[in-house]
mmCIF file of C-alpha atoms in Angstrom:
data_model
loop_
_atom_site.group_PDB
_atom_site.id
_atom_site.type_symbol
_atom_site.label_atom_id
_atom_site.label_comp_id
_atom_site.label_asym_id
_atom_site.label_seq_id
_atom_site.Cartn_x
_atom_site.Cartn_y
_atom_site.Cartn_z
ATOM 1 C CA MET A 1 1.030 -9.436 25.429
ATOM 2 C CA THR A 2 -1.515 -7.042 23.661
ATOM 3 C CA GLY A 3 0.543 -4.473 21.721
ATOM 4 C CA SER A 4 0.510 -1.130 24.034
ATOM 5 C CA SER A 5 3.154 1.059 24.483
ATOM 6 C CA ARG A 6 4.644 -0.478 27.727
ATOM 7 C CA ASP A 7 4.303 -4.040 26.379
ATOM 8 C CA ASP A 8 5.931 -3.007 23.118
ATOM 9 C CA ALA A 9 8.584 -1.613 25.370
ATOM 10 C CA LEU A 10 8.905 -4.859 27.559
ATOM 11 C CA LEU A 11 8.888 -6.970 24.497
ATOM 12 C CA ALA A 12 11.954 -4.407 22.304
ATOM 13 C CA GLN A 13 13.981 -4.989 25.417
ATOM 14 C CA LEU A 14 13.662 -8.608 25.709
ATOM 15 C CA ILE A 15 14.327 -8.849 22.560
ATOM 16 C CA ARG A 16 17.440 -6.632 22.707
ATOM 17 C CA SER A 17 18.689 -8.383 25.478
ATOM 18 C CA GLY A 18 18.773 -11.675 23.031
ATOM 19 C CA ASP A 19 15.640 -13.079 24.661
ATOM 20 C CA ARG A 20 14.962 -15.743 21.790
ATOM 21 C CA ALA A 21 11.478 -16.520 22.801
ATOM 22 C CA ALA A 22 10.140 -12.665 23.234
ATOM 23 C CA LEU A 23 10.808 -12.743 19.427
ATOM 24 C CA ALA A 24 9.152 -15.933 18.929
ATOM 25 C CA ASP A 25 5.752 -14.238 20.715
ATOM 26 C CA LEU A 26 6.252 -11.659 18.669
ATOM 27 C CA TYR A 27 5.909 -13.812 15.681
ATOM 28 C CA ASP A 28 2.822 -15.340 16.960
ATOM 29 C CA GLN A 29 1.818 -12.333 17.502
ATOM 30 C CA TYR A 30 2.265 -10.669 14.132
ATOM 31 C CA ALA A 31 3.196 -13.209 11.592
ATOM 32 C CA SER A 32 -0.091 -13.412 10.194
ATOM 33 C CA VAL A 33 -1.187 -10.041 10.093
ATOM 34 C CA ALA A 34 2.447 -9.133 8.538
ATOM 35 C CA LEU A 35 1.924 -12.394 5.865
ATOM 36 C CA ALA A 36 -1.048 -10.342 4.783
ATOM 37 C CA THR A 37 0.388 -6.963 4.369
ATOM 38 C CA ALA A 38 3.101 -8.592 2.361
ATOM 39 C CA PHE A 39 0.836 -10.265 0.229
ATOM 40 C CA ARG A 40 -0.681 -6.724 -0.362
ATOM 41 C CA VAL A 41 2.000 -5.472 -1.332
ATOM 42 C CA VAL A 42 3.849 -8.089 -4.039
ATOM 43 C CA ALA A 43 0.330 -10.345 -4.515
ATOM 44 C CA ASP A 44 2.820 -13.314 -4.385
ATOM 45 C CA ARG A 45 2.546 -15.774 -2.052
ATOM 46 C CA GLU A 46 6.147 -16.782 -1.718
ATOM 47 C CA MET A 47 7.263 -13.757 -2.072
ATOM 48 C CA ALA A 48 5.180 -12.550 0.921
ATOM 49 C CA GLU A 49 6.638 -15.175 3.052
ATOM 50 C CA ASP A 50 10.549 -14.639 2.406
ATOM 51 C CA LEU A 51 9.317 -11.215 3.058
ATOM 52 C CA VAL A 52 8.184 -12.076 6.224
ATOM 53 C CA HIS A 53 10.738 -13.891 7.483
ATOM 54 C CA ASP A 54 13.371 -11.428 6.470
ATOM 55 C CA THR A 55 11.070 -8.828 8.232
ATOM 56 C CA PHE A 56 11.465 -10.820 11.772
ATOM 57 C CA VAL A 57 15.337 -10.983 11.032
ATOM 58 C CA ALA A 58 15.601 -7.043 10.544
ATOM 59 C CA VAL A 59 13.626 -6.836 13.932
ATOM 60 C CA TRP A 60 15.722 -9.250 15.829
ATOM 61 C CA GLN A 61 18.790 -7.456 14.325
ATOM 62 C CA LYS A 62 17.666 -3.929 14.572
ATOM 63 C CA ILE A 63 15.510 -3.785 17.441
ATOM 64 C CA ASP A 64 17.499 -0.687 18.511
ATOM 65 C CA ARG A 65 16.039 1.171 15.925
ATOM 66 C CA PHE A 66 12.480 0.510 17.734
ATOM 67 C CA ASP A 67 11.092 3.930 19.304
ATOM 68 C CA ALA A 68 7.781 3.157 21.572
ATOM 69 C CA GLY A 69 7.249 6.666 21.755
ATOM 70 C CA ARG A 70 7.323 6.849 17.651
ATOM 71 C CA GLY A 71 4.671 4.279 17.699
ATOM 72 C CA THR A 72 3.896 0.328 18.284
ATOM 73 C CA LEU A 73 5.696 -2.471 17.652
ATOM 74 C CA ARG A 74 3.516 -3.509 15.275
ATOM 75 C CA SER A 75 3.193 -0.760 12.910
ATOM 76 C CA TRP A 76 7.078 -0.303 13.183
ATOM 77 C CA LEU A 77 7.267 -3.944 12.043
ATOM 78 C CA LEU A 78 4.370 -3.582 9.311
ATOM 79 C CA ALA A 79 6.228 -0.854 7.897
ATOM 80 C CA ILE A 80 9.333 -2.514 7.877
ATOM 81 C CA VAL A 81 6.989 -5.318 5.681
ATOM 82 C CA ARG A 82 5.711 -2.716 3.204
ATOM 83 C CA ASN A 83 9.049 -1.297 3.018
ATOM 84 C CA ARG A 84 10.863 -4.467 2.182
ATOM 85 C CA GLY A 85 7.831 -5.457 -0.599
ATOM 86 C CA ILE A 86 8.111 -2.103 -2.444
ATOM 87 C CA ASP A 87 12.014 -2.805 -2.574
ATOM 88 C CA ARG A 88 11.798 -6.533 -3.751
ATOM 89 C CA LEU A 89 9.038 -5.173 -6.257
ATOM 90 C CA ARG A 90 11.480 -2.587 -7.434
ATOM 91 C CA ALA A 91 14.710 -5.160 -8.025
ATOM 92 C CA THR A 92 11.789 -7.452 -9.834
ATOM 93 C CA ARG A 93 10.181 -4.604 -11.672
ATOM 94 C CA PRO A 94 13.373 -2.265 -12.117
ATOM 95 C CA THR A 95 10.973 -0.192 -14.390
ATOM 96 C CA MET A 96 8.611 -0.086 -11.841
ATOM 97 C CA GLU A 97 7.679 3.119 -9.872
ATOM 98 C CA VAL A 98 7.364 3.167 -6.354
ATOM 99 C CA GLY A 99 3.896 5.415 -6.540
ATOM 100 C CA ILE A 100 3.061 2.763 -8.938
ATOM 101 C CA ALA A 101 3.406 -0.131 -6.268
ATOM 102 C CA ASP A 102 1.920 1.817 -3.582
ATOM 103 C CA GLU A 103 -1.009 2.510 -6.022
ATOM 104 C CA ARG A 104 -1.361 -1.635 -6.722
ATOM 105 C CA ALA A 105 -0.970 -2.029 -2.416
ATOM 106 C CA LEU A 106 -3.971 -0.103 -1.836
ATOM 107 C CA LEU A 107 -5.932 -1.524 -4.522
ATOM 108 C CA ARG A 108 -5.239 -4.643 -3.304
ATOM 109 C CA THR A 109 -5.874 -3.639 0.331
ATOM 110 C CA SER A 110 -9.560 -2.192 0.106
ATOM 111 C CA GLY A 111 -12.724 -4.913 -0.023
ATOM 112 C CA ASN A 112 -12.991 -3.688 -3.475
ATOM 113 C CA PRO A 113 -12.100 -5.010 -6.637
ATOM 114 C CA THR A 114 -8.902 -4.509 -8.135
ATOM 115 C CA ALA A 115 -9.079 -2.138 -11.307
ATOM 116 C CA ASP A 116 -8.133 -4.834 -13.652
ATOM 117 C CA ALA A 117 -10.923 -6.617 -11.886
ATOM 118 C CA ALA A 118 -13.802 -4.100 -12.139
ATOM 119 C CA LEU A 119 -12.480 -3.591 -16.165
ATOM 120 C CA ARG A 120 -13.175 -7.270 -16.603
ATOM 121 C CA ASN A 121 -16.399 -7.214 -14.919
ATOM 122 C CA VAL A 122 -17.694 -3.939 -16.809
ATOM 123 C CA SER A 123 -17.940 -2.309 -20.205
ATOM 124 C CA GLY A 124 -16.422 0.122 -21.790
ATOM 125 C CA ALA A 125 -19.719 2.053 -21.436
ATOM 126 C CA GLU A 126 -19.844 1.984 -18.183
ATOM 127 C CA VAL A 127 -16.191 2.830 -17.599
ATOM 128 C CA ARG A 128 -16.418 5.767 -19.635
ATOM 129 C CA ALA A 129 -19.613 6.551 -17.864
ATOM 130 C CA ALA A 130 -17.794 6.664 -14.392
ATOM 131 C CA MET A 131 -15.231 8.693 -16.021
ATOM 132 C CA THR A 132 -17.521 11.969 -17.179
ATOM 133 C CA GLN A 133 -18.304 12.261 -13.437
ATOM 134 C CA LEU A 134 -14.916 12.616 -12.336
ATOM 135 C CA PRO A 135 -13.728 16.016 -11.590
ATOM 136 C CA ASP A 136 -11.731 17.030 -14.880
ATOM 137 C CA GLU A 137 -8.318 17.356 -12.447
ATOM 138 C CA GLN A 138 -8.852 13.724 -11.401
ATOM 139 C CA ARG A 139 -10.088 12.992 -15.351
ATOM 140 C CA ARG A 140 -7.371 14.018 -16.584
ATOM 141 C CA ALA A 141 -4.757 12.225 -13.489
ATOM 142 C CA ILE A 142 -6.893 8.414 -14.670
ATOM 143 C CA GLU A 143 -6.320 9.034 -18.394
ATOM 144 C CA LEU A 144 -2.695 10.092 -18.391
ATOM 145 C CA ALA A 145 -1.798 6.904 -16.029
ATOM 146 C CA TYR A 146 -3.806 4.252 -17.158
ATOM 147 C CA PHE A 147 -4.401 4.932 -21.186
ATOM 148 C CA GLU A 148 -0.917 6.737 -21.239
ATOM 149 C CA GLY A 149 1.027 4.628 -18.704
ATOM 150 C CA ARG A 150 2.272 7.906 -16.773
ATOM 151 C CA THR A 151 3.397 7.562 -13.172
ATOM 152 C CA TYR A 152 2.555 10.237 -10.602
ATOM 153 C CA ARG A 153 5.584 12.026 -10.354
ATOM 154 C CA GLU A 154 5.351 12.526 -15.028
ATOM 155 C CA ILE A 155 1.764 13.520 -14.122
ATOM 156 C CA ALA A 156 2.425 16.020 -11.575
ATOM 157 C CA GLU A 157 5.334 17.374 -14.392
ATOM 158 C CA LEU A 158 2.807 17.223 -17.321
ATOM 159 C CA THR A 159 -0.144 18.879 -14.397
ATOM 160 C CA GLY A 160 1.950 21.515 -13.337
ATOM 161 C CA VAL A 161 1.553 20.706 -9.740
ATOM 162 C CA PRO A 162 3.582 18.771 -6.600
ATOM 163 C CA GLN A 163 4.174 14.766 -6.481
ATOM 164 C CA GLY A 164 1.435 14.582 -3.518
ATOM 165 C CA THR A 165 -1.385 16.360 -5.242
ATOM 166 C CA ALA A 166 -0.918 14.070 -8.637
ATOM 167 C CA ASN A 167 -0.748 10.757 -6.224
ATOM 168 C CA GLY A 168 -3.730 12.039 -4.320
ATOM 169 C CA ARG A 169 -5.640 12.959 -7.256
ATOM 170 C CA LEU A 170 -5.291 9.846 -8.968
ATOM 171 C CA ARG A 171 -6.399 8.185 -5.503
ATOM 172 C CA LEU A 172 -9.479 9.342 -4.932
ATOM 173 C CA ALA A 173 -10.436 9.023 -8.590
ATOM 174 C CA LEU A 174 -9.256 5.204 -8.409
ATOM 175 C CA ALA A 175 -11.603 5.531 -5.376
ATOM 176 C CA LYS A 176 -14.384 7.031 -7.236
ATOM 177 C CA LEU A 177 -14.467 4.602 -9.881
ATOM 178 C CA ARG A 178 -14.093 1.642 -7.849
ATOM 179 C CA GLU A 179 -17.435 3.199 -6.122
ATOM 180 C CA ALA A 180 -19.313 3.945 -9.310
ATOM 181 C CA LEU A 181 -18.483 0.682 -11.060
ATOM 182 C CA ARG A 182 -19.235 -1.491 -8.032
ATOM 183 C CA LEU A 183 -22.692 0.208 -7.296
ATOM 184 C CA GLY A 184 -23.158 -0.422 -11.556
ATOM 185 C CA GLU A 185 -24.376 3.071 -11.945
ATOM 186 C CA SER A 186 -23.327 6.453 -13.491
ATOM 187 C CA ALA A 187 -25.049 8.441 -11.229
ATOM 188 C CA PRO A 188 -22.959 11.536 -10.397
ATOM 189 C CA LEU A 189 -20.130 10.379 -8.124
ATOM 190 C CA ARG A 190 -20.012 11.501 -4.521
ATOM 191 C CA GLU A 191 -18.606 15.223 -4.088
ATOM 192 C CA GLY A 192 -15.918 15.334 -1.267
ATOM 193 C CA ALA A 193 -14.062 18.095 0.524
ATOM 194 C CA ASP A 194 -11.094 15.594 0.051
ATOM 195 C CA GLU A 195 -11.426 16.495 -3.469
ATOM 196 C CA ARG A 196 -7.805 18.204 -5.079
#
């Protein structure tokens, strides 16, 4: 099966009817991408494997919640993996905010190194130079998050902007810093229409 909405609807219908072979087909199609998604969220192989298992059990038990009109079976399944991964992180690290878990997952999903790895490979002067190229509001978001340990919710409150804007500024700033540090230069960072 290819993952079209028609195939998804048929596969979901078969699973709803108790067809274990249909669940096995679904597993064969999406287990590897589900594992990769889980690992990007939790960064632990064993925990990621547990999440994938739990996700397919949830699909079996809650297939009635799938609506082919709202998206593909693949996207529904991966949303379950991601949400359960964030829930697992919350349970194991009670002080972690969802926004931080999202940010860590975002950093791991790109082809670029994580902020920690980037900082190990560059000098403080390079980071400072790259930081000076950020727009003021994005630089302030990075300073609050990484130097003061603030969550995006706290950043929103301190800067007087909506939480989505604070989170967006942080994500844009991280992407620009990754790019600048990857290029190994402090040349002006690209100004984009998506700046906040």
